[in-house]
């Protein structure tokens, strides 16, 4: 399982607000290029984000489904990208203080051809991608916590 973490300088509720906004995913999830639709009730278990991944014209359309949701502490997703496969992604949030949140992102390929790659090969791709994803999440969460003037 590829796992990364980042301390985000924002309250846990602001970090959760980004995770709970399915329409924001193309803005911070590396590889997501377009959100086509978000099921009503997102992020309740069973709801999905309908997304596109890749650069035009080589775009794959698929979905990401919520497996488990415990606001504002945990969001577990089943992210599909066929024909490559599917991954289980878990975001865990821990309030370190009123203005600092530790975010952990764990990803494991669970289905499809990519699941047969050795762990070290998956980590070579997933760890840098997920570090960048958390960096983008950080920027959006910090932006939410800045007072409007």
PDB file of C-alpha atoms in Angstrom:
ATOM      1  CA  UNK A   1       0.000   0.000   0.000  1.00  0.00           C
ATOM      2  CA  UNK A   2       1.399   3.408  -1.013  1.00  0.00           C
ATOM      3  CA  UNK A   3       0.932   5.827   1.877  1.00  0.00           C
ATOM      4  CA  UNK A   4       1.788   9.515   2.144  1.00  0.00           C
ATOM      5  CA  UNK A   5       0.903  12.189   4.677  1.00  0.00           C
ATOM      6  CA  UNK A   6       0.975  15.954   4.953  1.00  0.00           C
ATOM      7  CA  UNK A   7       0.294  18.465   7.714  1.00  0.00           C
ATOM      8  CA  UNK A   8      -2.172  20.966   6.284  1.00  0.00           C
ATOM      9  CA  UNK A   9      -2.318  24.412   7.850  1.00  0.00           C
ATOM     10  CA  UNK A  10      -6.105  24.506   7.945  1.00  0.00           C
ATOM     11  CA  UNK A  11      -8.802  23.364  10.375  1.00  0.00           C
ATOM     12  CA  UNK A  12     -10.052  19.801   9.919  1.00  0.00           C
ATOM     13  CA  UNK A  13     -13.488  21.059   8.810  1.00  0.00           C
ATOM     14  CA  UNK A  14     -11.912  23.044   5.955  1.00  0.00           C
ATOM     15  CA  UNK A  15      -9.913  20.018   4.803  1.00  0.00           C
ATOM     16  CA  UNK A  16     -13.034  17.856   5.028  1.00  0.00           C
ATOM     17  CA  UNK A  17     -15.008  20.428   3.025  1.00  0.00           C
ATOM     18  CA  UNK A  18     -12.649  19.895   0.070  1.00  0.00           C
ATOM     19  CA  UNK A  19     -12.954  16.092   0.307  1.00  0.00           C
ATOM     20  CA  UNK A  20     -16.753  16.393   0.576  1.00  0.00           C
ATOM     21  CA  UNK A  21     -16.987  18.544  -2.571  1.00  0.00           C
ATOM     22  CA  UNK A  22     -17.032  16.016  -5.394  1.00  0.00           C
ATOM     23  CA  UNK A  23     -16.980  18.774  -8.009  1.00  0.00           C
ATOM     24  CA  UNK A  24     -13.542  19.905  -6.732  1.00  0.00           C
ATOM     25  CA  UNK A  25     -11.743  16.604  -7.448  1.00  0.00           C
ATOM     26  CA  UNK A  26     -10.437  17.600 -10.894  1.00  0.00           C
ATOM     27  CA  UNK A  27      -8.768  20.550  -9.175  1.00  0.00           C
ATOM     28  CA  UNK A  28      -6.641  18.526  -6.792  1.00  0.00           C
ATOM     29  CA  UNK A  29      -6.575  14.823  -7.759  1.00  0.00           C
ATOM     30  CA  UNK A  30      -3.609  14.281 -10.067  1.00  0.00           C
ATOM     31  CA  UNK A  31      -4.810  12.703 -13.310  1.00  0.00           C
ATOM     32  CA  UNK A  32      -8.465  13.724 -13.046  1.00  0.00           C
ATOM     33  CA  UNK A  33      -9.145  16.033 -15.970  1.00  0.00           C
ATOM     34  CA  UNK A  34     -12.906  16.577 -15.807  1.00  0.00           C
ATOM     35  CA  UNK A  35     -15.804  15.868 -13.448  1.00  0.00           C
ATOM     36  CA  UNK A  36     -18.834  14.956 -15.549  1.00  0.00           C
ATOM     37  CA  UNK A  37     -21.284  14.469 -12.673  1.00  0.00           C
ATOM     38  CA  UNK A  38     -21.466  13.914  -8.907  1.00  0.00           C
ATOM     39  CA  UNK A  39     -24.224  11.766  -7.420  1.00  0.00           C
ATOM     40  CA  UNK A  40     -26.652  13.501  -5.103  1.00  0.00           C
ATOM     41  CA  UNK A  41     -25.692  12.851  -1.487  1.00  0.00           C
ATOM     42  CA  UNK A  42     -21.924  12.656  -2.115  1.00  0.00           C
ATOM     43  CA  UNK A  43     -19.951  11.522  -0.075  1.00  0.00           C
ATOM     44  CA  UNK A  44     -22.432   8.998   1.365  1.00  0.00           C
ATOM     45  CA  UNK A  45     -21.398   5.351   0.825  1.00  0.00           C
ATOM     46  CA  UNK A  46     -22.472   4.133  -2.599  1.00  0.00           C
ATOM     47  CA  UNK A  47     -22.437   7.586  -4.226  1.00  0.00           C
ATOM     48  CA  UNK A  48     -20.100   8.227  -7.136  1.00  0.00           C
ATOM     49  CA  UNK A  49     -18.110  10.872  -8.935  1.00  0.00           C
ATOM     50  CA  UNK A  50     -18.254  10.412 -12.709  1.00  0.00           C
ATOM     51  CA  UNK A  51     -14.866  11.586 -13.978  1.00  0.00           C
ATOM     52  CA  UNK A  52     -12.589  11.704 -16.969  1.00  0.00           C
ATOM     53  CA  UNK A  53      -8.884  10.940 -16.681  1.00  0.00           C
ATOM     54  CA  UNK A  54      -6.126  11.780 -19.126  1.00  0.00           C
ATOM     55  CA  UNK A  55      -5.387  14.327 -21.810  1.00  0.00           C
ATOM     56  CA  UNK A  56      -7.678  14.856 -24.758  1.00  0.00           C
ATOM     57  CA  UNK A  57      -8.148  12.975 -27.020  1.00  0.00           C
ATOM     58  CA  UNK A  58      -6.882  10.045 -24.914  1.00  0.00           C
ATOM     59  CA  UNK A  59      -9.482  10.376 -22.173  1.00  0.00           C
ATOM     60  CA  UNK A  60     -10.924   7.514 -20.142  1.00  0.00           C
ATOM     61  CA  UNK A  61     -14.328   7.978 -18.532  1.00  0.00           C
ATOM     62  CA  UNK A  62     -15.014   6.117 -15.317  1.00  0.00           C
ATOM     63  CA  UNK A  63     -16.227   6.525 -11.741  1.00  0.00           C
ATOM     64  CA  UNK A  64     -15.039   6.739  -8.158  1.00  0.00           C
ATOM     65  CA  UNK A  65     -17.397   5.351  -5.491  1.00  0.00           C
ATOM     66  CA  UNK A  66     -17.528   6.036  -1.780  1.00  0.00           C
ATOM     67  CA  UNK A  67     -16.969   2.849   0.233  1.00  0.00           C
ATOM     68  CA  UNK A  68     -16.904   4.372   3.724  1.00  0.00           C
ATOM     69  CA  UNK A  69     -17.429   7.874   5.061  1.00  0.00           C
ATOM     70  CA  UNK A  70     -16.944   9.068   8.647  1.00  0.00           C
ATOM     71  CA  UNK A  71     -17.016  12.905   8.557  1.00  0.00           C
ATOM     72  CA  UNK A  72     -14.648  14.634   9.206  1.00  0.00           C
ATOM     73  CA  UNK A  73     -12.178  11.825   9.882  1.00  0.00           C
ATOM     74  CA  UNK A  74     -12.223   9.258   7.085  1.00  0.00           C
ATOM     75  CA  UNK A  75     -13.167   8.871   3.435  1.00  0.00           C
ATOM     76  CA  UNK A  76     -12.570   5.570   1.653  1.00  0.00           C
ATOM     77  CA  UNK A  77     -12.980   5.399  -2.112  1.00  0.00           C
ATOM     78  CA  UNK A  78     -13.000   2.778  -4.852  1.00  0.00           C
ATOM     79  CA  UNK A  79     -11.399   4.613  -7.789  1.00  0.00           C
ATOM     80  CA  UNK A  80     -11.769   2.973 -11.182  1.00  0.00           C
ATOM     81  CA  UNK A  81      -9.662   3.602 -14.267  1.00  0.00           C
ATOM     82  CA  UNK A  82     -10.402   0.785 -16.691  1.00  0.00           C
ATOM     83  CA  UNK A  83      -8.678  -0.834 -18.477  1.00  0.00           C
ATOM     84  CA  UNK A  84      -5.786  -0.115 -16.080  1.00  0.00           C
ATOM     85  CA  UNK A  85      -7.616  -1.262 -12.947  1.00  0.00           C
ATOM     86  CA  UNK A  86      -9.071   0.063  -9.717  1.00  0.00           C
ATOM     87  CA  UNK A  87      -7.619   1.235  -6.427  1.00  0.00           C
ATOM     88  CA  UNK A  88      -8.819   1.545  -2.851  1.00  0.00           C
ATOM     89  CA  UNK A  89      -7.928   5.014  -1.581  1.00  0.00           C
ATOM     90  CA  UNK A  90      -8.329   6.052   2.042  1.00  0.00           C
ATOM     91  CA  UNK A  91      -8.039   9.596   3.353  1.00  0.00           C
ATOM     92  CA  UNK A  92      -7.623   9.839   7.120  1.00  0.00           C
ATOM     93  CA  UNK A  93      -7.736  13.218   8.857  1.00  0.00           C
ATOM     94  CA  UNK A  94      -6.420  14.003  12.338  1.00  0.00           C
ATOM     95  CA  UNK A  95      -6.705  17.449  13.928  1.00  0.00           C
ATOM     96  CA  UNK A  96      -3.286  18.291  15.371  1.00  0.00           C
ATOM     97  CA  UNK A  97      -4.622  21.659  16.599  1.00  0.00           C
ATOM     98  CA  UNK A  98      -7.441  24.038  15.713  1.00  0.00           C
ATOM     99  CA  UNK A  99      -5.513  25.164  12.637  1.00  0.00           C
ATOM    100  CA  UNK A 100      -3.411  22.114  11.686  1.00  0.00           C
ATOM    101  CA  UNK A 101      -4.694  18.848  10.193  1.00  0.00           C
ATOM    102  CA  UNK A 102      -2.661  15.757   9.381  1.00  0.00           C
ATOM    103  CA  UNK A 103      -3.943  14.126   6.197  1.00  0.00           C
ATOM    104  CA  UNK A 104      -2.921  10.566   5.337  1.00  0.00           C
ATOM    105  CA  UNK A 105      -3.603   9.121   1.911  1.00  0.00           C
ATOM    106  CA  UNK A 106      -3.221   5.376   1.430  1.00  0.00           C
ATOM    107  CA  UNK A 107      -3.718   3.783  -1.978  1.00  0.00           C
ATOM    108  CA  UNK A 108      -3.659   0.152  -3.003  1.00  0.00           C
ATOM    109  CA  UNK A 109      -4.371  -1.221  -6.462  1.00  0.00           C
ATOM    110  CA  UNK A 110      -7.018  -3.899  -5.911  1.00  0.00           C
ATOM    111  CA  UNK A 111      -8.290  -4.938  -9.352  1.00  0.00           C
ATOM    112  CA  UNK A 112      -7.153  -5.103 -12.934  1.00  0.00           C
ATOM    113  CA  UNK A 113      -3.794  -5.566 -14.637  1.00  0.00           C
ATOM    114  CA  UNK A 114      -2.022  -2.987 -12.416  1.00  0.00           C
ATOM    115  CA  UNK A 115      -2.704  -5.171  -9.378  1.00  0.00           C
ATOM    116  CA  UNK A 116      -0.132  -7.655 -10.705  1.00  0.00           C
ATOM    117  CA  UNK A 117       2.701  -5.118 -10.562  1.00  0.00           C
ATOM    118  CA  UNK A 118       5.094  -5.610  -7.622  1.00  0.00           C
ATOM    119  CA  UNK A 119       4.566  -3.224  -4.701  1.00  0.00           C
ATOM    120  CA  UNK A 120       7.806  -1.324  -5.365  1.00  0.00           C
ATOM    121  CA  UNK A 121       6.715  -0.678  -8.964  1.00  0.00           C
ATOM    122  CA  UNK A 122       3.311   0.594  -7.817  1.00  0.00           C
ATOM    123  CA  UNK A 123       5.016   2.816  -5.218  1.00  0.00           C
ATOM    124  CA  UNK A 124       7.281   4.380  -7.889  1.00  0.00           C
ATOM    125  CA  UNK A 125       4.164   5.720  -9.615  1.00  0.00           C
ATOM    126  CA  UNK A 126       1.736   6.213  -6.721  1.00  0.00           C
ATOM    127  CA  UNK A 127       3.868   7.887  -4.032  1.00  0.00           C
ATOM    128  CA  UNK A 128       4.979  10.944  -6.074  1.00  0.00           C
ATOM    129  CA  UNK A 129       1.487  11.278  -7.595  1.00  0.00           C
ATOM    130  CA  UNK A 130      -0.153  11.130  -4.173  1.00  0.00           C
ATOM    131  CA  UNK A 131       2.307  13.628  -2.648  1.00  0.00           C
ATOM    132  CA  UNK A 132       1.338  16.077  -5.378  1.00  0.00           C
ATOM    133  CA  UNK A 133      -2.358  15.288  -4.811  1.00  0.00           C
ATOM    134  CA  UNK A 134      -2.017  16.128  -1.092  1.00  0.00           C
ATOM    135  CA  UNK A 135      -0.132  19.312  -1.964  1.00  0.00           C
ATOM    136  CA  UNK A 136      -3.050  20.419  -4.139  1.00  0.00           C
ATOM    137  CA  UNK A 137      -5.561  19.442  -1.434  1.00  0.00           C
ATOM    138  CA  UNK A 138      -3.506  21.503   1.021  1.00  0.00           C
ATOM    139  CA  UNK A 139      -3.709  24.607  -1.188  1.00  0.00           C
ATOM    140  CA  UNK A 140      -7.491  24.358  -1.532  1.00  0.00           C
ATOM    141  CA  UNK A 141      -8.036  23.708   2.188  1.00  0.00           C
ATOM    142  CA  UNK A 142      -5.769  26.613   3.182  1.00  0.00           C
ATOM    143  CA  UNK A 143      -7.672  28.824   0.734  1.00  0.00           C
ATOM    144  CA  UNK A 144     -10.928  27.968   2.500  1.00  0.00           C
ATOM    145  CA  UNK A 145      -9.506  28.943   5.891  1.00  0.00           C
ATOM    146  CA  UNK A 146      -8.360  32.413   4.772  1.00  0.00           C
ATOM    147  CA  UNK A 147     -10.852  35.058   5.944  1.00  0.00           C
ATOM    148  CA  UNK A 148     -12.679  36.865   3.134  1.00  0.00           C
ATOM    149  CA  UNK A 149     -11.981  40.595   3.002  1.00  0.00           C
TER     150      UNK A 149
END
